[in-house]
Coordinates of C-alpha atoms in Angstrom, one line a residue:
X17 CA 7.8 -20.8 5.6
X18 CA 10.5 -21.7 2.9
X19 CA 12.2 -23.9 5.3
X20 CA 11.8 -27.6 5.0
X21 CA 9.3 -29.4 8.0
X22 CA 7.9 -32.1 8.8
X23 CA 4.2 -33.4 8.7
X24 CA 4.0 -35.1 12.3
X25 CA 1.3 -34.5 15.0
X26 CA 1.7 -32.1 17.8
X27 CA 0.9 -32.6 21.5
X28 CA 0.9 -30.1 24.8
X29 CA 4.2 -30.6 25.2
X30 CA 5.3 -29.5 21.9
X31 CA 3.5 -26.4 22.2
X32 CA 4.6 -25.5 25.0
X33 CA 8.2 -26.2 24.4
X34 CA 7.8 -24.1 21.7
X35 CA 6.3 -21.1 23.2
X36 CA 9.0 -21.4 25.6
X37 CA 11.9 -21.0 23.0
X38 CA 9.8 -18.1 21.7
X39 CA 10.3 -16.5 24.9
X40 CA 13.8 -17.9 24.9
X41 CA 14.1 -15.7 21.1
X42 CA 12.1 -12.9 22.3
X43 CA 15.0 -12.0 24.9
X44 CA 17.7 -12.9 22.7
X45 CA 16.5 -10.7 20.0
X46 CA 16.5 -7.6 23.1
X47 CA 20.3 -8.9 23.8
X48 CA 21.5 -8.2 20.2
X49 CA 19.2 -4.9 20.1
X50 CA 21.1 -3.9 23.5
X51 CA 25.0 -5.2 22.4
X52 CA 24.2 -3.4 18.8
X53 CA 25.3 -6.6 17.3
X54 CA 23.6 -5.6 14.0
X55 CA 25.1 -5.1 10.6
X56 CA 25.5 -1.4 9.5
X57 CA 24.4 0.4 6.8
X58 CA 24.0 -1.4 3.3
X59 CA 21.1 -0.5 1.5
X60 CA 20.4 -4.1 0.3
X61 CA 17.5 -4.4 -1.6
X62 CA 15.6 -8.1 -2.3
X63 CA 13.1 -9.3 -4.8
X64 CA 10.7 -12.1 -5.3
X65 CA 8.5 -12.5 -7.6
X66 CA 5.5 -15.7 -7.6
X67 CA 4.2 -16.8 -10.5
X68 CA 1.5 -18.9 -12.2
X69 CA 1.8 -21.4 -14.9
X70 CA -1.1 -21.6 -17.5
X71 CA -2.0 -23.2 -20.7
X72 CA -2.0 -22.2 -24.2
X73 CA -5.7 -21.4 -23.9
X74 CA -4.9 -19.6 -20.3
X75 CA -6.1 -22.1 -18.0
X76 CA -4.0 -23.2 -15.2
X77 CA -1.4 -26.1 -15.3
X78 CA -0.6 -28.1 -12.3
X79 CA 2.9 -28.9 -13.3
X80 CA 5.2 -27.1 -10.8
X81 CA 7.2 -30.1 -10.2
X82 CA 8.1 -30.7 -13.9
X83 CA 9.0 -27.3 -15.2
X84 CA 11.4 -26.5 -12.1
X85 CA 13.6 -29.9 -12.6
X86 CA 13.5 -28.6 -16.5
X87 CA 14.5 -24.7 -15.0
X88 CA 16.7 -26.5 -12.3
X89 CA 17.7 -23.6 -10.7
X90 CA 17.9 -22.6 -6.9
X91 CA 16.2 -19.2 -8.2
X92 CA 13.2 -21.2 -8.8
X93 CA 11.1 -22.9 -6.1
X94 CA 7.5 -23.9 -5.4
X95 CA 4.8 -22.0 -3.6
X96 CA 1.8 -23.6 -2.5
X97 CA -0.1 -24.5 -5.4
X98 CA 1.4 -27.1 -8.4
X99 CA 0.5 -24.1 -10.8
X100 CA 2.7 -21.9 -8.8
X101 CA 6.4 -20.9 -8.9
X102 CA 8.9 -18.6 -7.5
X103 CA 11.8 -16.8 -8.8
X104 CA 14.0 -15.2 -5.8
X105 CA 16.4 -12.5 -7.4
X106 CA 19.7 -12.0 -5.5
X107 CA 20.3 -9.1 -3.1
X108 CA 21.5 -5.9 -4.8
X109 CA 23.2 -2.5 -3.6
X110 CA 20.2 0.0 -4.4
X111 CA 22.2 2.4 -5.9
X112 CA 23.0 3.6 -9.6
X113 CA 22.1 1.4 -12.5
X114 CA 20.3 -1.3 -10.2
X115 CA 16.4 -0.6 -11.8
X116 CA 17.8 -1.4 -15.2
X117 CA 19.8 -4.6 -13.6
X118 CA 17.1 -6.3 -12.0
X119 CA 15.1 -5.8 -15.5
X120 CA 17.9 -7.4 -16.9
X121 CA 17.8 -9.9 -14.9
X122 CA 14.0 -10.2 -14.6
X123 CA 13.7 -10.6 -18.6
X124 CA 16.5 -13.5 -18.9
X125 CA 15.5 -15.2 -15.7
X126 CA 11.9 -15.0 -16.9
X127 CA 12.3 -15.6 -20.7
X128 CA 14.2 -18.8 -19.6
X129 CA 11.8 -20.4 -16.7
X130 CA 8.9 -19.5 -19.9
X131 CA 10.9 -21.6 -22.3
X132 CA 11.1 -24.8 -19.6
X133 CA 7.2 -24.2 -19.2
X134 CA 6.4 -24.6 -22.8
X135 CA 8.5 -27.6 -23.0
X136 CA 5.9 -29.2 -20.5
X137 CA 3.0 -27.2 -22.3
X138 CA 2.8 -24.5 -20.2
X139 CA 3.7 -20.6 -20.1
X140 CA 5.1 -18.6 -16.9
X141 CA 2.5 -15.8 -16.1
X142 CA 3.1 -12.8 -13.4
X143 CA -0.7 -11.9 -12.5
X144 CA -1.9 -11.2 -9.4
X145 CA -4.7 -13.7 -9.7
X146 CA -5.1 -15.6 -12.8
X147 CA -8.3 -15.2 -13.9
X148 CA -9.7 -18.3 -15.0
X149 CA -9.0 -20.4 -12.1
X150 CA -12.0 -22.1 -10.7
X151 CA -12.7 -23.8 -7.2
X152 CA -11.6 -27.4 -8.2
X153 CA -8.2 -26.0 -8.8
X154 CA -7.6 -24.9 -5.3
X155 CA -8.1 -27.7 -3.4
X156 CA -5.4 -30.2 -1.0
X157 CA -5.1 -32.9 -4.4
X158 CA -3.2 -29.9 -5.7
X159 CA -0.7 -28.4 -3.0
X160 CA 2.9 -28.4 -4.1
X161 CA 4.4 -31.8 -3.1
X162 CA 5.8 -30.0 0.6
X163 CA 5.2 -31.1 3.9
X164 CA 5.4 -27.5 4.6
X165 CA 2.3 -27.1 2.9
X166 CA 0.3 -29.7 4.3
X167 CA 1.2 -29.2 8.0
X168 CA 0.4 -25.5 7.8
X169 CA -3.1 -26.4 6.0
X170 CA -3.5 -29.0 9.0
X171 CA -2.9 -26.8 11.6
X172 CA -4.9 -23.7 10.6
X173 CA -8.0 -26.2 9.8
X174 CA -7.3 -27.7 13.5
X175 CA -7.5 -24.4 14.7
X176 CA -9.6 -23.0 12.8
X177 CA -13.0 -26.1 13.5
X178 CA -14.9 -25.0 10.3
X179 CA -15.0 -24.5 6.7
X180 CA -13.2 -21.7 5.6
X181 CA -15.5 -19.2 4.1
X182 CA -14.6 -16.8 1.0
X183 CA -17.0 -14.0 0.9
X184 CA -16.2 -11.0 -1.1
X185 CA -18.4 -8.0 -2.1
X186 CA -17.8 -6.1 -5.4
X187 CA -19.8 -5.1 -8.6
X188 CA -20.5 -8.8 -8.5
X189 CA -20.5 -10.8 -5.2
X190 CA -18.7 -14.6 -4.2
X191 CA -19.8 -17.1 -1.6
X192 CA -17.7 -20.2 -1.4
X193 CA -16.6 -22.9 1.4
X194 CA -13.5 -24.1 1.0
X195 CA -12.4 -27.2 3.5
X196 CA -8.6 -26.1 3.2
X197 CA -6.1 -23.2 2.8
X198 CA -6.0 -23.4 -1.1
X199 CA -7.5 -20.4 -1.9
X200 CA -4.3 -19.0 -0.8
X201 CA -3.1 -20.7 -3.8
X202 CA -4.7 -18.0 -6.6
X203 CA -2.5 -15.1 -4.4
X204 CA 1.0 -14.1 -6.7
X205 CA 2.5 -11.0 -5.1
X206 CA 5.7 -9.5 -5.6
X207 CA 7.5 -9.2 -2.4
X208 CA 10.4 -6.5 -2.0
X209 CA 13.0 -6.8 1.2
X210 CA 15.2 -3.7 2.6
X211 CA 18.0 -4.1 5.0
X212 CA 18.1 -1.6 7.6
X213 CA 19.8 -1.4 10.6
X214 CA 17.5 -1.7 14.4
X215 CA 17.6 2.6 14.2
X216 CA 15.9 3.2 11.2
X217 CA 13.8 0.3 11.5
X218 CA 10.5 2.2 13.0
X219 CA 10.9 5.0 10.5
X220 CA 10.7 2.5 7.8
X221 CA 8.3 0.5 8.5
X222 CA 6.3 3.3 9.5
X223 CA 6.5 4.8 6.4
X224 CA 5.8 1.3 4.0
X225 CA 3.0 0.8 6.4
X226 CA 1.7 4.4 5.5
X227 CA 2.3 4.0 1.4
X228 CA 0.7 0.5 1.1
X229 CA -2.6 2.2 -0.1
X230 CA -0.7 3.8 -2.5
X231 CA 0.7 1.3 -3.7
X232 CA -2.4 -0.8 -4.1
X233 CA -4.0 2.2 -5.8
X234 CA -1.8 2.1 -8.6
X235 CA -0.1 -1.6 -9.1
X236 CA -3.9 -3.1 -8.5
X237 CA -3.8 -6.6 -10.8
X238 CA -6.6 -8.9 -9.4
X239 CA -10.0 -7.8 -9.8
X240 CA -11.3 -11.9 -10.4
X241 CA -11.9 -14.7 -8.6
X242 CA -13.6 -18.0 -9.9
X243 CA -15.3 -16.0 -12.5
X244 CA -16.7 -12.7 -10.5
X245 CA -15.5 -9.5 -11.0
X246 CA -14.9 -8.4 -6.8
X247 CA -12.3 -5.7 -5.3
X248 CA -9.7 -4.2 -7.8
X249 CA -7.0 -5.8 -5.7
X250 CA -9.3 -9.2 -4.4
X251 CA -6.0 -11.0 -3.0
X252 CA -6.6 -8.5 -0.1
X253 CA -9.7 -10.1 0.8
X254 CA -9.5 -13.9 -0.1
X255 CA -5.6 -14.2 1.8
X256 CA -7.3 -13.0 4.4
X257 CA -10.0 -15.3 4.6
X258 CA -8.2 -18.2 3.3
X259 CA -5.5 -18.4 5.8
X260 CA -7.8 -17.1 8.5
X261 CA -7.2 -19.7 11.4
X262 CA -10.2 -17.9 13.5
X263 CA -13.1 -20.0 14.1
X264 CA -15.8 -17.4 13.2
X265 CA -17.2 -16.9 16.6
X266 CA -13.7 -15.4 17.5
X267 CA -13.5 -13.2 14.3
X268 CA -16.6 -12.1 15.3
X269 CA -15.7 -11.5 18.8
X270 CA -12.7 -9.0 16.9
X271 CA -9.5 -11.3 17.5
X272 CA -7.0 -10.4 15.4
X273 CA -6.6 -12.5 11.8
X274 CA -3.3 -13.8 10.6
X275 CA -3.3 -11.4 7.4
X276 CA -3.1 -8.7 9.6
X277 CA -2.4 -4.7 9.0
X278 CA -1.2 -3.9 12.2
X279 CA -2.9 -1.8 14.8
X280 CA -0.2 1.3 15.4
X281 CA 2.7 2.4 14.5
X282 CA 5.8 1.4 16.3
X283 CA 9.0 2.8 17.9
X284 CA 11.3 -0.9 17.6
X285 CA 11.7 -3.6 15.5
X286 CA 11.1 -6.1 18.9
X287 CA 7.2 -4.4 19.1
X288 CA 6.1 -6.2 15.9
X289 CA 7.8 -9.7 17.3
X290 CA 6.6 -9.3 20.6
X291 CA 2.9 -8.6 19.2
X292 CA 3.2 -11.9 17.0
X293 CA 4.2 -13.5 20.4
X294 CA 1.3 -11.8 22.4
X295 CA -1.4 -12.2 19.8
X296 CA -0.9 -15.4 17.8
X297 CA -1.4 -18.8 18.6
X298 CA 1.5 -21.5 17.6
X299 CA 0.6 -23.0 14.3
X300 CA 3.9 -25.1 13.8
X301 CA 5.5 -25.4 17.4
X302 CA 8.8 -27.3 15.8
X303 CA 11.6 -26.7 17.9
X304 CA 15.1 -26.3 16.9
X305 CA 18.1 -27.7 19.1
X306 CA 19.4 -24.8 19.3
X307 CA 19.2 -23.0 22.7
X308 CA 19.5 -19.1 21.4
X309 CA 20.3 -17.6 25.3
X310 CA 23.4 -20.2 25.7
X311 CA 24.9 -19.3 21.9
X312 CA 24.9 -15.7 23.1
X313 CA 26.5 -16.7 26.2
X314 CA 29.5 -18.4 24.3
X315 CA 29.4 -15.0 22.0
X316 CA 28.0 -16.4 19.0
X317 CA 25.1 -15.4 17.0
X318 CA 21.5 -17.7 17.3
X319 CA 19.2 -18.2 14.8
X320 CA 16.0 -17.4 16.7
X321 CA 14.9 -20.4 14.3
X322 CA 11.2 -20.7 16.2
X323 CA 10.7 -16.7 16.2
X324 CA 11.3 -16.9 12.5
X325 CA 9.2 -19.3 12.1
X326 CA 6.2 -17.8 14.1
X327 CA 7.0 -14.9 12.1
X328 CA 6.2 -16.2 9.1
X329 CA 2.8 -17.8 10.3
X330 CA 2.1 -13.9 10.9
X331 CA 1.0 -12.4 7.5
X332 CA 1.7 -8.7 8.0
X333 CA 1.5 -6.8 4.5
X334 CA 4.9 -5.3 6.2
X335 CA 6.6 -8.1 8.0
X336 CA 9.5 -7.9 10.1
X337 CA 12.6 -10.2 8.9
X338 CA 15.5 -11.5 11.5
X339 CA 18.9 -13.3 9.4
X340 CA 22.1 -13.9 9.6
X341 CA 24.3 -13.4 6.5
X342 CA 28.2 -14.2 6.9
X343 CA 27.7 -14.8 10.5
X344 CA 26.4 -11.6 11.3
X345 CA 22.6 -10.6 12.0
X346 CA 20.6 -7.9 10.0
X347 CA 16.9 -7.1 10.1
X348 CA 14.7 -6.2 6.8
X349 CA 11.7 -5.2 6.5
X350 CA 9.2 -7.6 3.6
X351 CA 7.1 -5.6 1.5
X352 CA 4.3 -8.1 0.7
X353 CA 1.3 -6.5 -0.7
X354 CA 1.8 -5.7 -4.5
X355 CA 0.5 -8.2 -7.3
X356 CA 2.7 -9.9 -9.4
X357 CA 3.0 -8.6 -12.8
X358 CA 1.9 -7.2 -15.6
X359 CA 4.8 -6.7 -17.0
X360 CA 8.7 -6.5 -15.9
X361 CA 8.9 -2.9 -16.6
X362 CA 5.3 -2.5 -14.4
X363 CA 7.1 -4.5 -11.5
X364 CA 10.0 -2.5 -11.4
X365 CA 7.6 1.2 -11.5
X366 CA 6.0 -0.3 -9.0
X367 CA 9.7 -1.1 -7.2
X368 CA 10.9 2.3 -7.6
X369 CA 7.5 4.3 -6.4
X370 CA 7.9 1.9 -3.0
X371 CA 11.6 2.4 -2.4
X372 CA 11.6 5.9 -3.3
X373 CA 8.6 6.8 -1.1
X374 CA 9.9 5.0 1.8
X375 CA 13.4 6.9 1.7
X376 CA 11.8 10.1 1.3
X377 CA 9.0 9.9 4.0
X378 CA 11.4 8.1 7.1
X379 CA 13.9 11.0 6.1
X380 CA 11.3 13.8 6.5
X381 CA 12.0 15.5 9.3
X382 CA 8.3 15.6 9.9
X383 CA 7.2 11.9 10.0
X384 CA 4.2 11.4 7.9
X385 CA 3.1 9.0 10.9
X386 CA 3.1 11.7 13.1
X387 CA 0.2 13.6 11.4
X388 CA -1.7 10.6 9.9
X389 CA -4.0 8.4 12.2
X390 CA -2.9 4.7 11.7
X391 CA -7.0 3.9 11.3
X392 CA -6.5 6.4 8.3
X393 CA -3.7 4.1 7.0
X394 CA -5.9 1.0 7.2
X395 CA -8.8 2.9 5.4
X396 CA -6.5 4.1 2.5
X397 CA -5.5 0.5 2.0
X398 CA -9.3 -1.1 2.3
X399 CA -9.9 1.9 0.0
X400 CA -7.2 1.1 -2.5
X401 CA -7.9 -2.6 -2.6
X402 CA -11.1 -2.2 -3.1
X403 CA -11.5 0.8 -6.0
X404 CA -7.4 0.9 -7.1
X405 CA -6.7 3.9 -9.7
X406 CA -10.1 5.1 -8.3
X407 CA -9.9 5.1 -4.4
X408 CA -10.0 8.1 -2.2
X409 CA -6.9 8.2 0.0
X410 CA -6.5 10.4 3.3
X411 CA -2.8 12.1 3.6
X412 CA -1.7 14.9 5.3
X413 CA -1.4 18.1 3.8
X414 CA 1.7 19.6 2.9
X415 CA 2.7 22.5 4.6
X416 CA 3.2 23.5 8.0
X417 CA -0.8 22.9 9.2
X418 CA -0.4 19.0 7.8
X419 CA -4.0 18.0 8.8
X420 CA -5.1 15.1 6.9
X421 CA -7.1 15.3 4.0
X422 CA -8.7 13.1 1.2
X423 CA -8.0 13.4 -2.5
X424 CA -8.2 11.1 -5.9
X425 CA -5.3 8.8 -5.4
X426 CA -4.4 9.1 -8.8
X427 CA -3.7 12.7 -7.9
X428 CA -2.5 12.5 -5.0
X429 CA 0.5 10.4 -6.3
X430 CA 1.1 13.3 -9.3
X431 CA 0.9 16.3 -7.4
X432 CA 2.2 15.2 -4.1
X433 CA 4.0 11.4 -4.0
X434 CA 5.9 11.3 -7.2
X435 CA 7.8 14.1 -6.4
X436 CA 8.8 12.8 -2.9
X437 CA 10.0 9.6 -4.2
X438 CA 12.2 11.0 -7.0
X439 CA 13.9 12.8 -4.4
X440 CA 14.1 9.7 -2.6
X441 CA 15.5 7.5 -5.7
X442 CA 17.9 10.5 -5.5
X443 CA 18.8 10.0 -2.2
X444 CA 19.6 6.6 -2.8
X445 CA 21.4 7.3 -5.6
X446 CA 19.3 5.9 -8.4
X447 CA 20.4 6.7 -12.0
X448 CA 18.7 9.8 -13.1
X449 CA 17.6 8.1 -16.5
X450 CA 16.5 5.4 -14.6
X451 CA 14.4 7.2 -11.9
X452 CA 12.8 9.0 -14.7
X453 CA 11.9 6.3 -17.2
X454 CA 10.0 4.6 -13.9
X455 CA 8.5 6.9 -12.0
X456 CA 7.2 8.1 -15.7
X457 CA 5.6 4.2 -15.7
X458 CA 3.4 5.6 -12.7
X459 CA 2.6 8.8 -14.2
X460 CA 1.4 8.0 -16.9
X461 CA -0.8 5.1 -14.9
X462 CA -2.1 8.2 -13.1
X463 CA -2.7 10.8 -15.7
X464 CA -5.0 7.3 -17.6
X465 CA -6.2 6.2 -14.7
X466 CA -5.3 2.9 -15.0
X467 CA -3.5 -0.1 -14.3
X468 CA -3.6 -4.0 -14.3
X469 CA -6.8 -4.4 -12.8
X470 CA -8.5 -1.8 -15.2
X471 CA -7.1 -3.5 -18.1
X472 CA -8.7 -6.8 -17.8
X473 CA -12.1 -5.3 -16.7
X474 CA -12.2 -4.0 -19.5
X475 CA -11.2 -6.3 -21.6
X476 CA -13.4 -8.8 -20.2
X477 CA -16.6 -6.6 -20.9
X478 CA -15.3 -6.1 -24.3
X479 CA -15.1 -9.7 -24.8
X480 CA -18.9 -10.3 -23.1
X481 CA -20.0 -7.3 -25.4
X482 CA -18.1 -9.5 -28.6
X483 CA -20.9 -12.5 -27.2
X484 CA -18.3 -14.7 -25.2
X485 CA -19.7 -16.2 -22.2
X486 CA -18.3 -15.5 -19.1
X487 CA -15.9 -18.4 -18.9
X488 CA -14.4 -18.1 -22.3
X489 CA -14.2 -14.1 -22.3
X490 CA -12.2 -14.6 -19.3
X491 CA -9.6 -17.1 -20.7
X492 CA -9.5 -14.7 -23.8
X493 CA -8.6 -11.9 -21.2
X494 CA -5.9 -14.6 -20.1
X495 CA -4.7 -15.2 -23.5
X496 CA -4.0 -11.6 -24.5
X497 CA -2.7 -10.6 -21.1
X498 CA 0.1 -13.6 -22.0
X499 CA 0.9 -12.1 -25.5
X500 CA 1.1 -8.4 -24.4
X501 CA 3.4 -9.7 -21.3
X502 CA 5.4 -11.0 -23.7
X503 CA 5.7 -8.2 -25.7
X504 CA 7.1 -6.2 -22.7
X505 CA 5.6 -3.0 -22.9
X506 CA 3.6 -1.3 -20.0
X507 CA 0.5 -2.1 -18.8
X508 CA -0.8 1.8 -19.6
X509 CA 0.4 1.3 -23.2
X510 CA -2.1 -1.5 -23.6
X511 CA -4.6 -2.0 -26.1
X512 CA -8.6 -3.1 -24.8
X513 CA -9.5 -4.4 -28.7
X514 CA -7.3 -6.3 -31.0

């Protein structure tokens, strides 16, 4: 959805010209899977990282626009709501020194687009939600200037016939209508990318879709929303609802939403295109001129522009990616589901838990997926959303009987899951130092039990107990988050008080 459209109606014959090329893509994609036209092995690794823009006192800043022609960078670009941004860090070799790299580059990038902020009276924050943003700050008046934006809020309120409804059940409870997408807004995630060829595709997808309770469990940062304190991880439940383009009589009749987890897991990268094809309705039927079967036919390589677009009207928590880089195609697979934030050191524990898990579990020579139910892999991630640090996850025992069993998550990942993704930093040939100092960052999470989210509870009810009313304790929660962001330590080393 980065790619520049534009806001025009749409009639019959748009859609189905569109749903044609999809077709048209569909068996193009199966034509470069058959002629192995992929790019080999590379183990290229992407990052990208949205953000939110606040105040001095922590309240959100709708100045998107201003602070990015003060970055002015290509790194830097808008997301959908005017106190959003996003930084895009550059593909890296995931090898040797590359953890302490991308913190390098994390901490100047970030510093810098902080600086441009306060010049407009702002300050860059990586939160997963930001707490004190209320409902007259997601609304249309305050999309990104986009078309994108704006034609994909049209068409999912077309579709969708109704108010969208936000209801979320936690140790308080939310009830809100919302008469466009902007909820989506409050969402900052940290999205990580691996190459990998059409082969090891399945195995690695399989194995992110079976660690994303995991890694909700312990990189949990987003346990508000306008004011309430809901699910440890509430971006789970309001994307979800917010970009849900089901009129409720047909989420009640179980059609699938557009946040989707998936249903199985799969044996080729073309099943999770073909379901996208099979189960979701065109949202942006704009048509490139680019007919994909005759470019294969003259032996080039097509852009399968309206699958990629489709694609990324699908909201998977894992979602497939088709390029082309240099002229030649390559497939990665989009982590999606972890916050942003809090801190660059707790983005890049978080980084190293996900790549090193994935190595190690689509190199076992006993797939994981093979001995846990993919209904178990959907609870673990409701689970972890829902209670983080303190869910109950189901994984198979190790061993040779392997039957699924559930445990803490927090020990879970000590006794069983940090030692499989060392040896899978290993694999990849991470550093020592490195793996150590970040896989420690998630031990020590586990061994206190907490994390983003259990940081700001707490400080909020500290700040309640101190006699602040709700609204104020949570921009003081805001406040302090900001200062001990800044002073770059991680999120387990945080003081509650002071």
């Amino acid at each position: 959805m980065g790619e520049k459209v534009a806001a025009d109606g749409f009639g019959l014959p748009d859609r189905r010209r569109y749903r044609s090329k999809l077709r048209q893509c569909l068996q193009a994609l199966d034509r470069l899977l058959e002629q192995q036209r992929f790019e080999g092995p590379r183990n290229l690794m992407g990052l990208e990282i949205e953000l939110n823009l606040a105040d001095a006192e922590g309240m959100p800043r709708m100045i998107n626009e201003e602070v990015l022609g003060r970055i002015a960078s290509r790194d830097f670009q808008t997301e959908l709501g005017q106190f959003n941004l996003e930084v895009n860090v550059l593909p890296h070799a995931f090898t040797g020194r590359v953890l302490d790299q991308l913190a390098e580059e994390l901490h100047t990038g970030l510093a810098y687009a902080d600086r441009k902020a306060r010049e407009a009276h702002g300050r860059v924050l990586m939160i997963g939600i930001l707490p004190t943003l209320g409902p007259d700050d997601l609304i249309s008046a305050n999309f990104s200037r986009a078309d994108r934006y704006t034609l994909l809020n049209d068409q999912i309120m077309a579709a969708r016939g109704e108010e969208i409804r936000l209801e979320i059940d936690g140790p308080e409870r939310l009830v809100h209508g919302s008469s466009s997408i902007g909820p989506a807004a409050a969402c900052t995630s940290v999205q990580l990318h691996l190459q990998v060829t059409p082969a090891r595709f399945p195995d690695v997808w399989n194995a992110a879709q079976a660690v994303l309770g995991v890694q909700l469990a312990v990189g949990a940062n987003s346990p508000f929303l306008f004011g309430r304190e809901l699910w440890r991880e509430s971006r789970v439940p309001l994307f979800l609802q917010a970009t849900d383009a089901r009129p409720s009589a047909y989420a009640a009749q179980g059609v699938r939403p557009r946040a989707w987890f998936g249903e199985r897991w799969i044996d080729s990268p073309r099943d999770l295109f073909a379901e996208n094809l099979r189960y979701f309705p065109v949202l942006l039927p704009l048509c490139d001129e680019e007919e994909p079967l005759e470019v294969l036919e003259h032996g080039g390589v097509p852009a399968l522009t309206e699958l990629a677009l489709h694609n990324g009207t699908v909201y998977r928590w894992n979602r497939p990616v088709y390029d082309i880089a240099d002229g030649v195609p390559h497939l990665r697979v989009e982590n999606r589901v972890l916050p942003a934030g809090p801190s660059v050191t707790d983005v890049l524990a978080n980084t190293a838990l996900y790549y090193g898990l994935v190595r190690a579990l689509a190199d076992e020579p006993r797939p994981v997926w093979k001995r846990l139910p993919f209904a178990a892999a959907e609870e673990n991630f409701q689970a972890a959303a829902r209670h983080g640090i303190d869910a109950r996850l189901t994984w198979p025992r190790s061993g040779r009987g392997g039957s699924p069993v559930t445990v803490p998550a927090h020990r879970l990942v000590l006794d069983e899951l940090l030692p499989l993704a060392a040896a899978g930093l290993d694999a990849w040939g991470i550093e020592p130092a490195d793996r150590d100092h970040y896989l420690g960052v998630i031990e020590e999470r586990c061994r206190r039990r907490t994390n983003g989210a259990v940081w700001q509870v707490a400080a909020y009810h500290r700040a309640r107990d101190g006699g602040l009313d709700r609204e104020k304790a949570l921009a003081a929660v805001a406040r302090r988050y900001t200062e001990l962001v800044t002073a770059g330590e991680p999120v387990h080393t945080w003081p509650v008080q002071g």
